[in-house]
Every structure is written in structure tokens, then in C-alpha cells.
Amino acid sequence: MDARRRALSETGQGTVEWVALIGLVSLLFVGVVATGVRIPGVGLAQAMASKLACAASISAACIGDGKGGLTTAYGSEMARLVRGHAPTLLYENGMHALPVDYRRCRSTTCGDGPGEGTVRSSDTGEPVTLFTHVVDCRPGEADDTEAGGGDCSGDRAGNLYIEYWEYYADSSTFRGVPYAEKKGYHLDDWEGSTVRINPDGSVDQRASSHGGYNYRQGPANWGSDAGWGFLKGAAEKVGFRPHGGWGPATGGVFVSGGSHAGNIQANPLDAGSYTPHAKIRLVPLESIATAGDYTHFAITPPWTKDVWTDPEAEGTG
């Protein structure tokens, strides 16, 4: 089974035995509460059951997330959606760079991984991390600056957008190319993908790639990659690529080596390693942006990009 098929089939579900154990613990709690009996330590037992659920990967809001994570930032319902739509990351053959938490690691020394098989952390133990941001344009939610905080005008109205951002220590678009290698190199790299949940329940997805957003690999993306609107528009007008880089969600993002550009559809044989969606640590960016993180990056961080407030923006700056 190739890397992509293995990745998209691995859901992080617990075994039958784990599920049965959690179910038994839950039933015991229900019985105790129903009889009105107060048992010392029941609060501790409940906390332990919650930890067991996380270990079994059946509690959607807590898998891999740090203290004060998704539920604190978004509430339980939104936390489930953010966790549930997190993409499986598929890395190009030969790629060792992993998305990590920039507050813990900003060098390839701590950010590189094995480059093959299932990857959950770097060689030094840094967990694979995606930063999240939500723009909620659903009725009754668009005015909530904590959950929304974005442009919900026009066709955006009624949609829910969930952004997933990857941070890499550096980027080298032309790695190994004589004379051009230095020109294509810079410290820090932010790439991301976005899930759009439409009012009818359908789900679309796109990924950042150089100067724009793409769905599938191919020469039709050259205008988008270069940030040339006229060429991108022409390709979309004749149907060579989907508008704005959006297409039906696949649940995965293929990451190119060197540049870390993303695509939603790609040749599965090009993937040498992957991180299952359920094993990715998710960190909300809203609190970081609100606190005014003035960390210096060589490129624009997510909270100062146009797409932060306009989830349909077509540029990556």
C-alpha cells in the first residue's frame, strides 16, 4: 500500500478494546450519578477517563493539542470541526522538513524528520504542528469577532472557513539547481491549506503554493504560482484550473520538498512519508494574533496576510 493510501486510511481510531473500556467507565459514572451516591475521587476518575479517551484517539477535541487548545479557543462544537477537518500531510519523496511550532523550533536541526513512513515528530522530538484560524460566516456567527473576525461579504456569506498553517524553518524552491539555489532560499516559511464548508454541507479545499492557491499539480498553476493574475484568470476562464484553487476536499495535502508548496490532488507515488491527520498537534492562532506576536519572520506570517481576514483572497501575501 503506498504512502497516500496508508495515510488516508489511518484515522487514529482506538481499538475495540479501548472503546469498550471507555464505554464501561462511562456507564459506571452514569450508574453512580443515577443512584445519587457520592464517591470520593470521582472527579479524578472522570479526568482519567478523559485522558484515556485522548489516548485512544476517540475524543476529537483533545488529540495532540496543547494546554488551552482548540476547545478553549473555539468552544467544543467548533473544536470538533477544526480537529475533524485537519488534513493528513503527505510529504514528497526525499523531503525531511516538517511543520513545527516556531515558538519551540526555528532551525532544520530540530525541524527535520526521517523522510519515510509515518512521521509524527522530528528527529529531536518536535511534534508535527499545524496552526489554525477560523473565519465563521454562517448565519448568526459572522458578527462574533472571536470565531469570525473576517470578511463575510458576497459569496463568503454562509460559509465556514478553517485555515491550517504550516511553519518550516526555511524554504529552498530551487534546491540543487545551479546558480538559482541561493535566489530561491529564505529563512522561515509559512504555507497553508484551507477548508471551506458550504451552506449545503459540501466541503472544498485548497492549498497555498508560491504566490497563489492551488488544487492539483500541473502547468495550469504557473500563473497562480507566480502571482500573475491575468494568466491565472485565463487558465480558470477556459477551465484549466478550478476558480481560486478550490476543489472538492480530499482530506489530504501534498507538500512539495524544498518550497513546501501544497496541492490537494497529487500523484500518490510522489509521497515518501506522511503524518495522519489525527496525530497532528493543532494550535489556534487567534490568541497569538490578538496578543500581538511581533516575532520577526523573513516572510509574512499568517495573521498579517490578506487571507487572514478574507478567506477567499487569491494572493499569499
PDB file of N, CA, C and O in Angstrom, residues 239-305:
ATOM      1  N   GLY A 239     -11.192  26.771 -18.026  1.00  0.00           N
ATOM      2  CA  GLY A 239     -11.394  25.527 -17.305  1.00  0.00           C
ATOM      3  C   GLY A 239     -10.169  24.681 -17.069  1.00  0.00           C
ATOM      4  O   GLY A 239     -10.271  23.497 -16.725  1.00  0.00           O
ATOM      5  N   PHE A 240      -8.979  25.273 -17.225  1.00  0.00           N
ATOM      6  CA  PHE A 240      -7.754  24.509 -16.998  1.00  0.00           C
ATOM      7  C   PHE A 240      -7.487  24.279 -15.516  1.00  0.00           C
ATOM      8  O   PHE A 240      -6.776  23.352 -15.144  1.00  0.00           O
ATOM      9  N   ARG A 241      -8.014  25.172 -14.680  1.00  0.00           N
ATOM     10  CA  ARG A 241      -7.857  25.019 -13.237  1.00  0.00           C
ATOM     11  C   ARG A 241      -9.104  25.551 -12.558  1.00  0.00           C
ATOM     12  O   ARG A 241      -9.787  26.430 -13.100  1.00  0.00           O
ATOM     13  N   PRO A 242      -9.454  25.033 -11.361  1.00  0.00           N
ATOM     14  CA  PRO A 242     -10.653  25.498 -10.660  1.00  0.00           C
ATOM     15  C   PRO A 242     -10.479  26.927 -10.149  1.00  0.00           C
ATOM     16  O   PRO A 242      -9.363  27.349  -9.823  1.00  0.00           O
ATOM     17  N   HIS A 243     -11.571  27.662 -10.068  1.00  0.00           N
ATOM     18  CA  HIS A 243     -11.522  29.064  -9.648  1.00  0.00           C
ATOM     19  C   HIS A 243     -10.979  29.196  -8.229  1.00  0.00           C
ATOM     20  O   HIS A 243     -11.426  28.519  -7.306  1.00  0.00           O
ATOM     21  N   GLY A 244      -9.994  30.077  -8.086  1.00  0.00           N
ATOM     22  CA  GLY A 244      -9.422  30.345  -6.771  1.00  0.00           C
ATOM     23  C   GLY A 244      -8.628  29.200  -6.185  1.00  0.00           C
ATOM     24  O   GLY A 244      -8.202  29.267  -5.035  1.00  0.00           O
ATOM     25  N   GLY A 245      -8.441  28.138  -6.984  1.00  0.00           N
ATOM     26  CA  GLY A 245      -7.711  26.978  -6.476  1.00  0.00           C
ATOM     27  C   GLY A 245      -8.560  26.031  -5.646  1.00  0.00           C
ATOM     28  O   GLY A 245      -8.028  25.085  -5.064  1.00  0.00           O
ATOM     29  N   TRP A 246      -9.878  26.266  -5.592  1.00  0.00           N
ATOM     30  CA  TRP A 246     -10.761  25.429  -4.780  1.00  0.00           C
ATOM     31  C   TRP A 246     -11.188  24.181  -5.534  1.00  0.00           C
ATOM     32  O   TRP A 246     -11.393  24.200  -6.747  1.00  0.00           O
ATOM     33  N   GLY A 247     -11.375  23.084  -4.803  1.00  0.00           N
ATOM     34  CA  GLY A 247     -11.904  21.848  -5.354  1.00  0.00           C
ATOM     35  C   GLY A 247     -12.449  20.993  -4.232  1.00  0.00           C
ATOM     36  O   GLY A 247     -12.257  21.308  -3.047  1.00  0.00           O
ATOM     37  N   PRO A 248     -13.132  19.915  -4.559  1.00  0.00           N
ATOM     38  CA  PRO A 248     -13.699  19.044  -3.520  1.00  0.00           C
ATOM     39  C   PRO A 248     -12.622  18.551  -2.547  1.00  0.00           C
ATOM     40  O   PRO A 248     -11.544  18.127  -2.963  1.00  0.00           O
ATOM     41  N   ALA A 249     -12.930  18.597  -1.270  1.00  0.00           N
ATOM     42  CA  ALA A 249     -11.959  18.212  -0.249  1.00  0.00           C
ATOM     43  C   ALA A 249     -11.578  16.746  -0.371  1.00  0.00           C
ATOM     44  O   ALA A 249     -12.430  15.890  -0.630  1.00  0.00           O
ATOM     45  N   THR A 250     -10.301  16.466  -0.205  1.00  0.00           N
ATOM     46  CA  THR A 250      -9.797  15.095  -0.212  1.00  0.00           C
ATOM     47  C   THR A 250      -9.359  14.649   1.172  1.00  0.00           C
ATOM     48  O   THR A 250      -9.147  13.466   1.408  1.00  0.00           O
ATOM     49  N   GLY A 251      -9.185  15.601   2.086  1.00  0.00           N
ATOM     50  CA  GLY A 251      -8.710  15.269   3.422  1.00  0.00           C
ATOM     51  C   GLY A 251      -7.203  15.195   3.533  1.00  0.00           C
ATOM     52  O   GLY A 251      -6.669  14.891   4.589  1.00  0.00           O
ATOM     53  N   GLY A 252      -6.506  15.496   2.422  1.00  0.00           N
ATOM     54  CA  GLY A 252      -5.050  15.454   2.448  1.00  0.00           C
ATOM     55  C   GLY A 252      -4.430  16.659   1.778  1.00  0.00           C
ATOM     56  O   GLY A 252      -5.083  17.348   0.991  1.00  0.00           O
ATOM     57  N   VAL A 253      -3.179  16.939   2.100  1.00  0.00           N
ATOM     58  CA  VAL A 253      -2.405  17.991   1.446  1.00  0.00           C
ATOM     59  C   VAL A 253      -1.050  17.408   1.089  1.00  0.00           C
ATOM     60  O   VAL A 253      -0.342  16.881   1.959  1.00  0.00           O
ATOM     61  N   PHE A 254      -0.684  17.485  -0.193  1.00  0.00           N
ATOM     62  CA  PHE A 254       0.620  17.026  -0.639  1.00  0.00           C
ATOM     63  C   PHE A 254       1.589  18.201  -0.565  1.00  0.00           C
ATOM     64  O   PHE A 254       1.327  19.270  -1.128  1.00  0.00           O
ATOM     65  N   VAL A 255       2.699  18.028   0.139  1.00  0.00           N
ATOM     66  CA  VAL A 255       3.679  19.093   0.358  1.00  0.00           C
ATOM     67  C   VAL A 255       4.926  18.811  -0.479  1.00  0.00           C
ATOM     68  O   VAL A 255       5.542  17.747  -0.339  1.00  0.00           O
ATOM     69  N   SER A 256       5.284  19.763  -1.327  1.00  0.00           N
ATOM     70  CA  SER A 256       6.474  19.611  -2.162  1.00  0.00           C
ATOM     71  C   SER A 256       7.732  19.881  -1.355  1.00  0.00           C
ATOM     72  O   SER A 256       7.760  20.785  -0.512  1.00  0.00           O
ATOM     73  N   GLY A 257       8.771  19.120  -1.628  1.00  0.00           N
ATOM     74  CA  GLY A 257      10.045  19.332  -0.951  1.00  0.00           C
ATOM     75  C   GLY A 257      10.675  20.647  -1.381  1.00  0.00           C
ATOM     76  O   GLY A 257      10.427  21.141  -2.474  1.00  0.00           O
ATOM     77  N   GLY A 258      11.482  21.232  -0.523  1.00  0.00           N
ATOM     78  CA  GLY A 258      12.169  22.484  -0.855  1.00  0.00           C
ATOM     79  C   GLY A 258      11.309  23.697  -0.634  1.00  0.00           C
ATOM     80  O   GLY A 258      11.500  24.452   0.314  1.00  0.00           O
ATOM     81  N   SER A 259      10.308  23.892  -1.500  1.00  0.00           N
ATOM     82  CA  SER A 259       9.461  25.087  -1.403  1.00  0.00           C
ATOM     83  C   SER A 259       8.318  24.917  -0.422  1.00  0.00           C
ATOM     84  O   SER A 259       7.753  25.894   0.065  1.00  0.00           O
ATOM     85  N   HIS A 260       7.911  23.654  -0.155  1.00  0.00           N
ATOM     86  CA  HIS A 260       6.785  23.320   0.719  1.00  0.00           C
ATOM     87  C   HIS A 260       5.446  23.767   0.145  1.00  0.00           C
ATOM     88  O   HIS A 260       4.460  23.880   0.881  1.00  0.00           O
ATOM     89  N   ALA A 261       5.413  24.054  -1.160  1.00  0.00           N
ATOM     90  CA  ALA A 261       4.155  24.383  -1.812  1.00  0.00           C
ATOM     91  C   ALA A 261       3.188  23.217  -1.681  1.00  0.00           C
ATOM     92  O   ALA A 261       3.599  22.048  -1.672  1.00  0.00           O
ATOM     93  N   GLY A 262       1.896  23.529  -1.571  1.00  0.00           N
ATOM     94  CA  GLY A 262       0.907  22.484  -1.351  1.00  0.00           C
ATOM     95  C   GLY A 262      -0.017  22.259  -2.528  1.00  0.00           C
ATOM     96  O   GLY A 262      -0.253  23.159  -3.336  1.00  0.00           O
ATOM     97  N   ASN A 263      -0.541  21.076  -2.619  1.00  0.00           N
ATOM     98  CA  ASN A 263      -1.587  20.721  -3.567  1.00  0.00           C
ATOM     99  C   ASN A 263      -2.536  19.744  -2.891  1.00  0.00           C
ATOM    100  O   ASN A 263      -2.110  18.933  -2.053  1.00  0.00           O
ATOM    101  N   ILE A 264      -3.798  19.821  -3.257  1.00  0.00           N
ATOM    102  CA  ILE A 264      -4.786  18.927  -2.669  1.00  0.00           C
ATOM    103  C   ILE A 264      -4.806  17.600  -3.408  1.00  0.00           C
ATOM    104  O   ILE A 264      -4.986  16.544  -2.814  1.00  0.00           O
ATOM    105  N   GLN A 265      -4.632  17.635  -4.709  1.00  0.00           N
ATOM    106  CA  GLN A 265      -4.521  16.419  -5.509  1.00  0.00           C
ATOM    107  C   GLN A 265      -3.105  16.311  -6.054  1.00  0.00           C
ATOM    108  O   GLN A 265      -2.548  17.299  -6.535  1.00  0.00           O
ATOM    109  N   ALA A 266      -2.529  15.121  -5.984  1.00  0.00           N
ATOM    110  CA  ALA A 266      -1.181  14.896  -6.495  1.00  0.00           C
ATOM    111  C   ALA A 266      -1.002  13.409  -6.757  1.00  0.00           C
ATOM    112  O   ALA A 266      -1.835  12.588  -6.368  1.00  0.00           O
ATOM    113  N   ASN A 267       0.072  13.066  -7.414  1.00  0.00           N
ATOM    114  CA  ASN A 267       0.384  11.666  -7.689  1.00  0.00           C
ATOM    115  C   ASN A 267       0.784  10.979  -6.385  1.00  0.00           C
ATOM    116  O   ASN A 267       1.778  11.367  -5.764  1.00  0.00           O
ATOM    117  N   PRO A 268       0.045   9.978  -5.929  1.00  0.00           N
ATOM    118  CA  PRO A 268       0.366   9.340  -4.642  1.00  0.00           C
ATOM    119  C   PRO A 268       1.745   8.701  -4.614  1.00  0.00           C
ATOM    120  O   PRO A 268       2.340   8.551  -3.543  1.00  0.00           O
ATOM    121  N   LEU A 269       2.275   8.343  -5.774  1.00  0.00           N
ATOM    122  CA  LEU A 269       3.595   7.734  -5.812  1.00  0.00           C
ATOM    123  C   LEU A 269       4.699   8.737  -5.486  1.00  0.00           C
ATOM    124  O   LEU A 269       5.841   8.345  -5.226  1.00  0.00           O
ATOM    125  N   ASP A 270       4.358  10.032  -5.484  1.00  0.00           N
ATOM    126  CA  ASP A 270       5.341  11.065  -5.169  1.00  0.00           C
ATOM    127  C   ASP A 270       5.518  11.256  -3.669  1.00  0.00           C
ATOM    128  O   ASP A 270       6.399  12.002  -3.237  1.00  0.00           O
ATOM    129  N   ALA A 271       4.666  10.632  -2.860  1.00  0.00           N
ATOM    130  CA  ALA A 271       4.739  10.793  -1.406  1.00  0.00           C
ATOM    131  C   ALA A 271       5.613   9.706  -0.794  1.00  0.00           C
ATOM    132  O   ALA A 271       5.372   8.513  -1.002  1.00  0.00           O
ATOM    133  N   GLY A 272       6.624  10.120  -0.034  1.00  0.00           N
ATOM    134  CA  GLY A 272       7.505   9.160   0.615  1.00  0.00           C
ATOM    135  C   GLY A 272       7.210   8.968   2.087  1.00  0.00           C
ATOM    136  O   GLY A 272       7.599   7.962   2.685  1.00  0.00           O
ATOM    137  N   SER A 273       6.524   9.955   2.699  1.00  0.00           N
ATOM    138  CA  SER A 273       6.182   9.869   4.117  1.00  0.00           C
ATOM    139  C   SER A 273       4.918  10.675   4.353  1.00  0.00           C
ATOM    140  O   SER A 273       4.479  11.444   3.485  1.00  0.00           O
ATOM    141  N   TYR A 274       4.335  10.522   5.509  1.00  0.00           N
ATOM    142  CA  TYR A 274       3.093  11.244   5.798  1.00  0.00           C
ATOM    143  C   TYR A 274       2.864  11.345   7.295  1.00  0.00           C
ATOM    144  O   TYR A 274       3.413  10.580   8.078  1.00  0.00           O
ATOM    145  N   THR A 275       2.009  12.312   7.678  1.00  0.00           N
ATOM    146  CA  THR A 275       1.556  12.433   9.054  1.00  0.00           C
ATOM    147  C   THR A 275       0.043  12.333   9.062  1.00  0.00           C
ATOM    148  O   THR A 275      -0.635  13.176   8.468  1.00  0.00           O
ATOM    149  N   PRO A 276      -0.549  11.305   9.703  1.00  0.00           N
ATOM    150  CA  PRO A 276      -2.003  11.174   9.758  1.00  0.00           C
ATOM    151  C   PRO A 276      -2.644  12.388  10.437  1.00  0.00           C
ATOM    152  O   PRO A 276      -2.088  12.922  11.408  1.00  0.00           O
ATOM    153  N   HIS A 277      -3.796  12.783   9.958  1.00  0.00           N
ATOM    154  CA  HIS A 277      -4.450  13.982  10.493  1.00  0.00           C
ATOM    155  C   HIS A 277      -4.686  13.901  11.989  1.00  0.00           C
ATOM    156  O   HIS A 277      -4.582  14.911  12.702  1.00  0.00           O
ATOM    157  N   ALA A 278      -5.010  12.719  12.488  1.00  0.00           N
ATOM    158  CA  ALA A 278      -5.328  12.576  13.913  1.00  0.00           C
ATOM    159  C   ALA A 278      -4.100  12.673  14.805  1.00  0.00           C
ATOM    160  O   ALA A 278      -4.232  12.770  16.022  1.00  0.00           O
ATOM    161  N   LYS A 279      -2.913  12.646  14.234  1.00  0.00           N
ATOM    162  CA  LYS A 279      -1.688  12.692  15.016  1.00  0.00           C
ATOM    163  C   LYS A 279      -0.982  14.039  14.915  1.00  0.00           C
ATOM    164  O   LYS A 279       0.154  14.180  15.380  1.00  0.00           O
ATOM    165  N   ILE A 280      -1.643  15.015  14.333  1.00  0.00           N
ATOM    166  CA  ILE A 280      -1.053  16.347  14.195  1.00  0.00           C
ATOM    167  C   ILE A 280      -1.460  17.216  15.381  1.00  0.00           C
ATOM    168  O   ILE A 280      -2.636  17.263  15.754  1.00  0.00           O
ATOM    169  N   ARG A 281      -0.519  17.901  15.955  1.00  0.00           N
ATOM    170  CA  ARG A 281      -0.799  18.847  17.040  1.00  0.00           C
ATOM    171  C   ARG A 281      -1.369  20.121  16.422  1.00  0.00           C
ATOM    172  O   ARG A 281      -0.782  20.690  15.503  1.00  0.00           O
ATOM    173  N   LEU A 282      -2.508  20.570  16.922  1.00  0.00           N
ATOM    174  CA  LEU A 282      -3.163  21.765  16.402  1.00  0.00           C
ATOM    175  C   LEU A 282      -3.088  22.892  17.424  1.00  0.00           C
ATOM    176  O   LEU A 282      -3.408  22.693  18.597  1.00  0.00           O
ATOM    177  N   VAL A 283      -2.670  24.075  16.963  1.00  0.00           N
ATOM    178  CA  VAL A 283      -2.511  25.228  17.848  1.00  0.00           C
ATOM    179  C   VAL A 283      -3.283  26.418  17.275  1.00  0.00           C
ATOM    180  O   VAL A 283      -2.974  26.888  16.180  1.00  0.00           O
ATOM    181  N   PRO A 284      -4.302  26.924  17.981  1.00  0.00           N
ATOM    182  CA  PRO A 284      -5.049  28.090  17.483  1.00  0.00           C
ATOM    183  C   PRO A 284      -4.160  29.323  17.385  1.00  0.00           C
ATOM    184  O   PRO A 284      -3.363  29.599  18.291  1.00  0.00           O
ATOM    185  N   LEU A 285      -4.308  30.046  16.292  1.00  0.00           N
ATOM    186  CA  LEU A 285      -3.516  31.264  16.084  1.00  0.00           C
ATOM    187  C   LEU A 285      -4.208  32.520  16.598  1.00  0.00           C
ATOM    188  O   LEU A 285      -3.567  33.567  16.729  1.00  0.00           O
ATOM    189  N   GLU A 286      -5.504  32.459  16.862  1.00  0.00           N
ATOM    190  CA  GLU A 286      -6.234  33.661  17.247  1.00  0.00           C
ATOM    191  C   GLU A 286      -5.625  34.353  18.464  1.00  0.00           C
ATOM    192  O   GLU A 286      -5.437  35.575  18.474  1.00  0.00           O
ATOM    193  N   SER A 287      -5.303  33.591  19.492  1.00  0.00           N
ATOM    194  CA  SER A 287      -4.748  34.197  20.700  1.00  0.00           C
ATOM    195  C   SER A 287      -3.359  34.768  20.442  1.00  0.00           C
ATOM    196  O   SER A 287      -2.974  35.793  21.025  1.00  0.00           O
ATOM    197  N   ILE A 288      -2.595  34.125  19.561  1.00  0.00           N
ATOM    198  CA  ILE A 288      -1.270  34.624  19.213  1.00  0.00           C
ATOM    199  C   ILE A 288      -1.379  35.955  18.491  1.00  0.00           C
ATOM    200  O   ILE A 288      -0.654  36.908  18.780  1.00  0.00           O
ATOM    201  N   ALA A 289      -2.331  36.026  17.554  1.00  0.00           N
ATOM    202  CA  ALA A 289      -2.530  37.272  16.804  1.00  0.00           C
ATOM    203  C   ALA A 289      -3.064  38.385  17.701  1.00  0.00           C
ATOM    204  O   ALA A 289      -2.624  39.539  17.623  1.00  0.00           O
ATOM    205  N   THR A 290      -4.008  38.055  18.581  1.00  0.00           N
ATOM    206  CA  THR A 290      -4.600  39.047  19.474  1.00  0.00           C
ATOM    207  C   THR A 290      -3.566  39.608  20.438  1.00  0.00           C
ATOM    208  O   THR A 290      -3.577  40.799  20.765  1.00  0.00           O
ATOM    209  N   ALA A 291      -2.649  38.760  20.874  1.00  0.00           N
ATOM    210  CA  ALA A 291      -1.613  39.188  21.814  1.00  0.00           C
ATOM    211  C   ALA A 291      -0.561  40.067  21.142  1.00  0.00           C
ATOM    212  O   ALA A 291       0.251  40.695  21.817  1.00  0.00           O
ATOM    213  N   GLY A 292      -0.589  40.110  19.800  1.00  0.00           N
ATOM    214  CA  GLY A 292       0.371  40.936  19.075  1.00  0.00           C
ATOM    215  C   GLY A 292       1.741  40.297  19.041  1.00  0.00           C
ATOM    216  O   GLY A 292       2.703  40.835  19.601  1.00  0.00           O
ATOM    217  N   ASP A 293       1.853  39.146  18.412  1.00  0.00           N
ATOM    218  CA  ASP A 293       3.149  38.464  18.307  1.00  0.00           C
ATOM    219  C   ASP A 293       4.023  39.211  17.308  1.00  0.00           C
ATOM    220  O   ASP A 293       3.731  39.250  16.117  1.00  0.00           O
ATOM    221  N   TYR A 294       5.090  39.818  17.792  1.00  0.00           N
ATOM    222  CA  TYR A 294       5.970  40.617  16.935  1.00  0.00           C
ATOM    223  C   TYR A 294       7.247  39.862  16.560  1.00  0.00           C
ATOM    224  O   TYR A 294       8.266  40.461  16.241  1.00  0.00           O
ATOM    225  N   THR A 295       7.149  38.524  16.596  1.00  0.00           N
ATOM    226  CA  THR A 295       8.282  37.713  16.168  1.00  0.00           C
ATOM    227  C   THR A 295       8.671  38.098  14.749  1.00  0.00           C
ATOM    228  O   THR A 295       7.817  38.237  13.875  1.00  0.00           O
ATOM    229  N   HIS A 296       9.947  38.273  14.522  1.00  0.00           N
ATOM    230  CA  HIS A 296      10.400  38.635  13.177  1.00  0.00           C
ATOM    231  C   HIS A 296      10.505  37.385  12.313  1.00  0.00           C
ATOM    232  O   HIS A 296      11.130  36.396  12.685  1.00  0.00           O
ATOM    233  N   PHE A 297       9.852  37.426  11.162  1.00  0.00           N
ATOM    234  CA  PHE A 297       9.940  36.365  10.173  1.00  0.00           C
ATOM    235  C   PHE A 297      10.443  36.951   8.866  1.00  0.00           C
ATOM    236  O   PHE A 297      10.176  38.116   8.547  1.00  0.00           O
ATOM    237  N   ALA A 298      11.136  36.125   8.102  1.00  0.00           N
ATOM    238  CA  ALA A 298      11.648  36.579   6.809  1.00  0.00           C
ATOM    239  C   ALA A 298      10.529  36.788   5.803  1.00  0.00           C
ATOM    240  O   ALA A 298      10.693  37.515   4.818  1.00  0.00           O
ATOM    241  N   ILE A 299       9.368  36.144   6.050  1.00  0.00           N
ATOM    242  CA  ILE A 299       8.207  36.334   5.185  1.00  0.00           C
ATOM    243  C   ILE A 299       6.997  36.679   6.049  1.00  0.00           C
ATOM    244  O   ILE A 299       7.064  36.626   7.273  1.00  0.00           O
ATOM    245  N   THR A 300       5.900  37.003   5.415  1.00  0.00           N
ATOM    246  CA  THR A 300       4.699  37.449   6.118  1.00  0.00           C
ATOM    247  C   THR A 300       4.056  36.295   6.881  1.00  0.00           C
ATOM    248  O   THR A 300       3.744  35.254   6.292  1.00  0.00           O
ATOM    249  N   PRO A 301       3.836  36.465   8.198  1.00  0.00           N
ATOM    250  CA  PRO A 301       3.155  35.410   8.962  1.00  0.00           C
ATOM    251  C   PRO A 301       1.650  35.431   8.688  1.00  0.00           C
ATOM    252  O   PRO A 301       1.121  36.427   8.182  1.00  0.00           O
ATOM    253  N   PRO A 302       0.937  34.380   9.008  1.00  0.00           N
ATOM    254  CA  PRO A 302      -0.490  34.281   8.665  1.00  0.00           C
ATOM    255  C   PRO A 302      -1.346  35.439   9.136  1.00  0.00           C
ATOM    256  O   PRO A 302      -2.241  35.897   8.416  1.00  0.00           O
ATOM    257  N   TRP A 303      -1.118  35.914  10.355  1.00  0.00           N
ATOM    258  CA  TRP A 303      -2.004  36.925  10.926  1.00  0.00           C
ATOM    259  C   TRP A 303      -1.831  38.308  10.301  1.00  0.00           C
ATOM    260  O   TRP A 303      -2.566  39.228  10.638  1.00  0.00           O
ATOM    261  N   THR A 304      -0.878  38.453   9.389  1.00  0.00           N
ATOM    262  CA  THR A 304      -0.765  39.720   8.655  1.00  0.00           C
ATOM    263  C   THR A 304      -0.999  39.528   7.161  1.00  0.00           C
ATOM    264  O   THR A 304      -0.833  40.461   6.384  1.00  0.00           O
ATOM    265  N   LYS A 305      -1.400  38.335   6.754  1.00  0.00           N
ATOM    266  CA  LYS A 305      -1.722  38.074   5.352  1.00  0.00           C
ATOM    267  C   LYS A 305      -3.160  38.504   5.046  1.00  0.00           C
ATOM    268  O   LYS A 305      -4.017  38.529   5.935  1.00  0.00           O
TER     269      LYS A 305
END
